[in-house]
Amino acid sequence: MPKYCVTVTRHGWMFVEAASEAEAMAIADHQMTDTVIWSDDWSTTDIEENEDGREYITEKAFE
């Protein structure tokens, strides 16, 4: 049976005070993960076949 590596993206946001949008983006781009307010949801964005010997998930956790 084929094995896959699925990329998952989690969304978050932060509130930044800055002189411009460019400065706000630069400040936000240089933060640690603990300053991000993270959503509990995520979405799958990419998939590729992969067989590197890791443990693979084989069932849905919920319906």
PDB file of N, CA and C in Angstrom:
ATOM      1  N   MET A   1       0.848  -1.177   0.000  1.00  0.00           N
ATOM      2  CA  MET A   1       0.000   0.000   0.000  1.00  0.00           C
ATOM      3  C   MET A   1       0.895   1.241   0.000  1.00  0.00           C
ATOM      4  N   PRO A   2       0.587   2.247  -0.837  1.00  0.00           N
ATOM      5  CA  PRO A   2       1.411   3.457  -0.885  1.00  0.00           C
ATOM      6  C   PRO A   2       1.379   4.217   0.447  1.00  0.00           C
ATOM      7  N   LYS A   3       2.444   4.920   0.716  1.00  0.00           N
ATOM      8  CA  LYS A   3       2.552   5.762   1.909  1.00  0.00           C
ATOM      9  C   LYS A   3       2.749   7.200   1.456  1.00  0.00           C
ATOM     10  N   TYR A   4       2.236   8.153   2.248  1.00  0.00           N
ATOM     11  CA  TYR A   4       2.250   9.549   1.841  1.00  0.00           C
ATOM     12  C   TYR A   4       2.717  10.461   2.974  1.00  0.00           C
ATOM     13  N   CYS A   5       3.302  11.571   2.600  1.00  0.00           N
ATOM     14  CA  CYS A   5       3.598  12.660   3.513  1.00  0.00           C
ATOM     15  C   CYS A   5       2.635  13.787   3.156  1.00  0.00           C
ATOM     16  N   VAL A   6       1.784  14.184   4.112  1.00  0.00           N
ATOM     17  CA  VAL A   6       0.786  15.225   3.888  1.00  0.00           C
ATOM     18  C   VAL A   6       1.209  16.476   4.651  1.00  0.00           C
ATOM     19  N   THR A   7       1.288  17.597   3.968  1.00  0.00           N
ATOM     20  CA  THR A   7       1.618  18.870   4.607  1.00  0.00           C
ATOM     21  C   THR A   7       0.355  19.456   5.228  1.00  0.00           C
ATOM     22  N   VAL A   8       0.469  19.893   6.488  1.00  0.00           N
ATOM     23  CA  VAL A   8      -0.647  20.471   7.224  1.00  0.00           C
ATOM     24  C   VAL A   8      -0.295  21.918   7.569  1.00  0.00           C
ATOM     25  N   THR A   9      -1.237  22.831   7.350  1.00  0.00           N
ATOM     26  CA  THR A   9      -1.043  24.235   7.673  1.00  0.00           C
ATOM     27  C   THR A   9      -2.003  24.624   8.787  1.00  0.00           C
ATOM     28  N   ARG A  10      -1.455  25.220   9.835  1.00  0.00           N
ATOM     29  CA  ARG A  10      -2.265  25.716  10.941  1.00  0.00           C
ATOM     30  C   ARG A  10      -2.267  27.235  10.867  1.00  0.00           C
ATOM     31  N   HIS A  11      -3.395  27.829  11.146  1.00  0.00           N
ATOM     32  CA  HIS A  11      -3.539  29.272  11.006  1.00  0.00           C
ATOM     33  C   HIS A  11      -3.459  29.961  12.366  1.00  0.00           C
ATOM     34  N   GLY A  12      -2.897  31.137  12.366  1.00  0.00           N
ATOM     35  CA  GLY A  12      -2.794  31.917  13.587  1.00  0.00           C
ATOM     36  C   GLY A  12      -2.754  33.390  13.266  1.00  0.00           C
ATOM     37  N   TRP A  13      -2.809  34.199  14.305  1.00  0.00           N
ATOM     38  CA  TRP A  13      -2.748  35.643  14.111  1.00  0.00           C
ATOM     39  C   TRP A  13      -2.091  36.282  15.317  1.00  0.00           C
ATOM     40  N   MET A  14      -1.687  37.532  15.150  1.00  0.00           N
ATOM     41  CA  MET A  14      -1.128  38.331  16.239  1.00  0.00           C
ATOM     42  C   MET A  14      -1.489  39.783  15.976  1.00  0.00           C
ATOM     43  N   PHE A  15      -1.499  40.568  17.028  1.00  0.00           N
ATOM     44  CA  PHE A  15      -1.800  41.992  16.908  1.00  0.00           C
ATOM     45  C   PHE A  15      -0.488  42.752  16.997  1.00  0.00           C
ATOM     46  N   VAL A  16      -0.203  43.563  15.967  1.00  0.00           N
ATOM     47  CA  VAL A  16       1.083  44.248  15.860  1.00  0.00           C
ATOM     48  C   VAL A  16       0.833  45.751  15.722  1.00  0.00           C
ATOM     49  N   GLU A  17       1.563  46.528  16.490  1.00  0.00           N
ATOM     50  CA  GLU A  17       1.522  47.986  16.350  1.00  0.00           C
ATOM     51  C   GLU A  17       2.800  48.406  15.638  1.00  0.00           C
ATOM     52  N   ALA A  18       2.660  49.128  14.515  1.00  0.00           N
ATOM     53  CA  ALA A  18       3.819  49.519  13.713  1.00  0.00           C
ATOM     54  C   ALA A  18       3.483  50.755  12.899  1.00  0.00           C
ATOM     55  N   ALA A  19       4.506  51.398  12.354  1.00  0.00           N
ATOM     56  CA  ALA A  19       4.337  52.630  11.577  1.00  0.00           C
ATOM     57  C   ALA A  19       3.742  52.378  10.192  1.00  0.00           C
ATOM     58  N   SER A  20       3.858  51.141   9.687  1.00  0.00           N
ATOM     59  CA  SER A  20       3.345  50.832   8.346  1.00  0.00           C
ATOM     60  C   SER A  20       3.003  49.352   8.253  1.00  0.00           C
ATOM     61  N   GLU A  21       2.303  48.983   7.192  1.00  0.00           N
ATOM     62  CA  GLU A  21       2.005  47.571   6.958  1.00  0.00           C
ATOM     63  C   GLU A  21       3.288  46.771   6.761  1.00  0.00           C
ATOM     64  N   ALA A  22       4.235  47.345   6.039  1.00  0.00           N
ATOM     65  CA  ALA A  22       5.509  46.653   5.793  1.00  0.00           C
ATOM     66  C   ALA A  22       6.251  46.390   7.108  1.00  0.00           C
ATOM     67  N   GLU A  23       6.263  47.392   7.981  1.00  0.00           N
ATOM     68  CA  GLU A  23       6.933  47.203   9.269  1.00  0.00           C
ATOM     69  C   GLU A  23       6.191  46.165  10.115  1.00  0.00           C
ATOM     70  N   ALA A  24       4.856  46.190  10.088  1.00  0.00           N
ATOM     71  CA  ALA A  24       4.068  45.201  10.827  1.00  0.00           C
ATOM     72  C   ALA A  24       4.357  43.789  10.329  1.00  0.00           C
ATOM     73  N   MET A  25       4.440  43.625   9.017  1.00  0.00           N
ATOM     74  CA  MET A  25       4.760  42.312   8.452  1.00  0.00           C
ATOM     75  C   MET A  25       6.164  41.873   8.863  1.00  0.00           C
ATOM     76  N   ALA A  26       7.128  42.786   8.864  1.00  0.00           N
ATOM     77  CA  ALA A  26       8.497  42.449   9.260  1.00  0.00           C
ATOM     78  C   ALA A  26       8.552  42.052  10.736  1.00  0.00           C
ATOM     79  N   ILE A  27       7.833  42.783  11.573  1.00  0.00           N
ATOM     80  CA  ILE A  27       7.789  42.439  12.999  1.00  0.00           C
ATOM     81  C   ILE A  27       7.139  41.073  13.185  1.00  0.00           C
ATOM     82  N   ALA A  28       6.004  40.843  12.538  1.00  0.00           N
ATOM     83  CA  ALA A  28       5.292  39.563  12.665  1.00  0.00           C
ATOM     84  C   ALA A  28       6.118  38.399  12.132  1.00  0.00           C
ATOM     85  N   ASP A  29       6.882  38.646  11.089  1.00  0.00           N
ATOM     86  CA  ASP A  29       7.696  37.596  10.474  1.00  0.00           C
ATOM     87  C   ASP A  29       8.881  37.189  11.349  1.00  0.00           C
ATOM     88  N   HIS A  30       9.154  37.962  12.389  1.00  0.00           N
ATOM     89  CA  HIS A  30      10.298  37.670  13.256  1.00  0.00           C
ATOM     90  C   HIS A  30       9.854  37.442  14.700  1.00  0.00           C
ATOM     91  N   GLN A  31       8.795  36.667  14.871  1.00  0.00           N
ATOM     92  CA  GLN A  31       8.285  36.308  16.193  1.00  0.00           C
ATOM     93  C   GLN A  31       8.500  34.819  16.441  1.00  0.00           C
ATOM     94  N   MET A  32       8.396  34.447  17.701  1.00  0.00           N
ATOM     95  CA  MET A  32       8.442  33.038  18.080  1.00  0.00           C
ATOM     96  C   MET A  32       6.997  32.519  18.114  1.00  0.00           C
ATOM     97  N   THR A  33       6.826  31.221  18.099  1.00  0.00           N
ATOM     98  CA  THR A  33       5.479  30.645  18.032  1.00  0.00           C
ATOM     99  C   THR A  33       4.615  30.979  19.240  1.00  0.00           C
ATOM    100  N   ASP A  34       5.214  31.294  20.389  1.00  0.00           N
ATOM    101  CA  ASP A  34       4.410  31.579  21.576  1.00  0.00           C
ATOM    102  C   ASP A  34       3.745  32.951  21.526  1.00  0.00           C
ATOM    103  N   THR A  35       4.074  33.804  20.568  1.00  0.00           N
ATOM    104  CA  THR A  35       3.405  35.100  20.424  1.00  0.00           C
ATOM    105  C   THR A  35       2.246  35.040  19.435  1.00  0.00           C
ATOM    106  N   VAL A  36       2.021  33.894  18.836  1.00  0.00           N
ATOM    107  CA  VAL A  36       0.936  33.710  17.864  1.00  0.00           C
ATOM    108  C   VAL A  36      -0.290  33.154  18.589  1.00  0.00           C
ATOM    109  N   ILE A  37      -1.453  33.684  18.268  1.00  0.00           N
ATOM    110  CA  ILE A  37      -2.715  33.126  18.746  1.00  0.00           C
ATOM    111  C   ILE A  37      -3.119  32.074  17.714  1.00  0.00           C
ATOM    112  N   TRP A  38      -3.056  30.808  18.091  1.00  0.00           N
ATOM    113  CA  TRP A  38      -3.256  29.721  17.137  1.00  0.00           C
ATOM    114  C   TRP A  38      -4.699  29.249  17.096  1.00  0.00           C
ATOM    115  N   SER A  39      -5.191  29.004  15.906  1.00  0.00           N
ATOM    116  CA  SER A  39      -6.487  28.375  15.703  1.00  0.00           C
ATOM    117  C   SER A  39      -6.378  26.906  16.087  1.00  0.00           C
ATOM    118  N   ASP A  40      -7.476  26.320  16.523  1.00  0.00           N
ATOM    119  CA  ASP A  40      -7.492  24.891  16.815  1.00  0.00           C
ATOM    120  C   ASP A  40      -7.619  24.061  15.542  1.00  0.00           C
ATOM    121  N   ASP A  41      -7.931  24.715  14.436  1.00  0.00           N
ATOM    122  CA  ASP A  41      -8.133  24.020  13.160  1.00  0.00           C
ATOM    123  C   ASP A  41      -6.886  24.076  12.300  1.00  0.00           C
ATOM    124  N   TRP A  42      -6.826  23.223  11.329  1.00  0.00           N
ATOM    125  CA  TRP A  42      -5.774  23.243  10.333  1.00  0.00           C
ATOM    126  C   TRP A  42      -6.339  22.714   9.028  1.00  0.00           C
ATOM    127  N   SER A  43      -5.572  22.827   7.968  1.00  0.00           N
ATOM    128  CA  SER A  43      -6.008  22.307   6.677  1.00  0.00           C
ATOM    129  C   SER A  43      -4.829  21.610   6.007  1.00  0.00           C
ATOM    130  N   THR A  44      -5.141  20.608   5.214  1.00  0.00           N
ATOM    131  CA  THR A  44      -4.106  19.921   4.449  1.00  0.00           C
ATOM    132  C   THR A  44      -3.864  20.709   3.177  1.00  0.00           C
ATOM    133  N   THR A  45      -2.598  20.836   2.780  1.00  0.00           N
ATOM    134  CA  THR A  45      -2.266  21.690   1.635  1.00  0.00           C
ATOM    135  C   THR A  45      -1.493  20.988   0.534  1.00  0.00           C
ATOM    136  N   ASP A  46      -0.864  19.859   0.844  1.00  0.00           N
ATOM    137  CA  ASP A  46      -0.008  19.213  -0.153  1.00  0.00           C
ATOM    138  C   ASP A  46       0.158  17.747   0.224  1.00  0.00           C
ATOM    139  N   ILE A  47       0.450  16.916  -0.756  1.00  0.00           N
ATOM    140  CA  ILE A  47       0.679  15.501  -0.506  1.00  0.00           C
ATOM    141  C   ILE A  47       1.703  14.973  -1.498  1.00  0.00           C
ATOM    142  N   GLU A  48       2.554  14.073  -1.041  1.00  0.00           N
ATOM    143  CA  GLU A  48       3.490  13.405  -1.932  1.00  0.00           C
ATOM    144  C   GLU A  48       3.745  11.999  -1.409  1.00  0.00           C
ATOM    145  N   GLU A  49       3.983  11.090  -2.317  1.00  0.00           N
ATOM    146  CA  GLU A  49       4.288   9.731  -1.909  1.00  0.00           C
ATOM    147  C   GLU A  49       5.616   9.730  -1.161  1.00  0.00           C
ATOM    148  N   ASN A  50       5.689   8.926  -0.084  1.00  0.00           N
ATOM    149  CA  ASN A  50       6.856   8.969   0.775  1.00  0.00           C
ATOM    150  C   ASN A  50       7.022   7.647   1.491  1.00  0.00           C
ATOM    151  N   GLU A  51       8.215   7.094   1.466  1.00  0.00           N
ATOM    152  CA  GLU A  51       8.504   5.841   2.163  1.00  0.00           C
ATOM    153  C   GLU A  51       9.839   5.952   2.867  1.00  0.00           C
ATOM    154  N   ASP A  52       9.907   6.747   3.936  1.00  0.00           N
ATOM    155  CA  ASP A  52      11.191   6.914   4.617  1.00  0.00           C
ATOM    156  C   ASP A  52      11.266   6.159   5.938  1.00  0.00           C
ATOM    157  N   GLY A  53      10.330   5.230   6.174  1.00  0.00           N
ATOM    158  CA  GLY A  53      10.428   4.354   7.336  1.00  0.00           C
ATOM    159  C   GLY A  53       9.820   4.897   8.616  1.00  0.00           C
ATOM    160  N   ARG A  54       9.113   6.019   8.563  1.00  0.00           N
ATOM    161  CA  ARG A  54       8.465   6.564   9.755  1.00  0.00           C
ATOM    162  C   ARG A  54       7.204   5.780  10.081  1.00  0.00           C
ATOM    163  N   GLU A  55       6.634   6.054  11.257  1.00  0.00           N
ATOM    164  CA  GLU A  55       5.357   5.454  11.624  1.00  0.00           C
ATOM    165  C   GLU A  55       4.244   6.187  10.884  1.00  0.00           C
ATOM    166  N   TYR A  56       3.363   5.460  10.240  1.00  0.00           N
ATOM    167  CA  TYR A  56       2.317   6.057   9.421  1.00  0.00           C
ATOM    168  C   TYR A  56       0.957   5.912  10.089  1.00  0.00           C
ATOM    169  N   ILE A  57       0.116   6.932   9.982  1.00  0.00           N
ATOM    170  CA  ILE A  57      -1.258   6.913  10.475  1.00  0.00           C
ATOM    171  C   ILE A  57      -2.097   6.166   9.445  1.00  0.00           C
ATOM    172  N   THR A  58      -2.967   5.297   9.911  1.00  0.00           N
ATOM    173  CA  THR A  58      -3.765   4.481   8.975  1.00  0.00           C
ATOM    174  C   THR A  58      -5.260   4.641   9.133  1.00  0.00           C
ATOM    175  N   GLU A  59      -5.710   5.405  10.152  1.00  0.00           N
ATOM    176  CA  GLU A  59      -7.150   5.545  10.380  1.00  0.00           C
ATOM    177  C   GLU A  59      -7.505   6.982  10.741  1.00  0.00           C
ATOM    178  N   LYS A  60      -8.758   7.367  10.477  1.00  0.00           N
ATOM    179  CA  LYS A  60      -9.271   8.666  10.888  1.00  0.00           C
ATOM    180  C   LYS A  60      -9.400   8.699  12.403  1.00  0.00           C
ATOM    181  N   ALA A  61      -9.124   9.839  13.021  1.00  0.00           N
ATOM    182  CA  ALA A  61      -9.278   9.987  14.469  1.00  0.00           C
ATOM    183  C   ALA A  61     -10.736  10.247  14.833  1.00  0.00           C
ATOM    184  N   PHE A  62     -11.526  10.795  13.903  1.00  0.00           N
ATOM    185  CA  PHE A  62     -12.953  11.082  14.131  1.00  0.00           C
ATOM    186  C   PHE A  62     -13.636  11.195  12.785  1.00  0.00           C
ATOM    187  N   GLU A  63     -14.943  11.175  12.803  1.00  0.00           N
ATOM    188  CA  GLU A  63     -15.736  11.342  11.572  1.00  0.00           C
ATOM    189  C   GLU A  63     -16.249  12.740  11.470  1.00  0.00           C
TER     190      GLU A  63
END
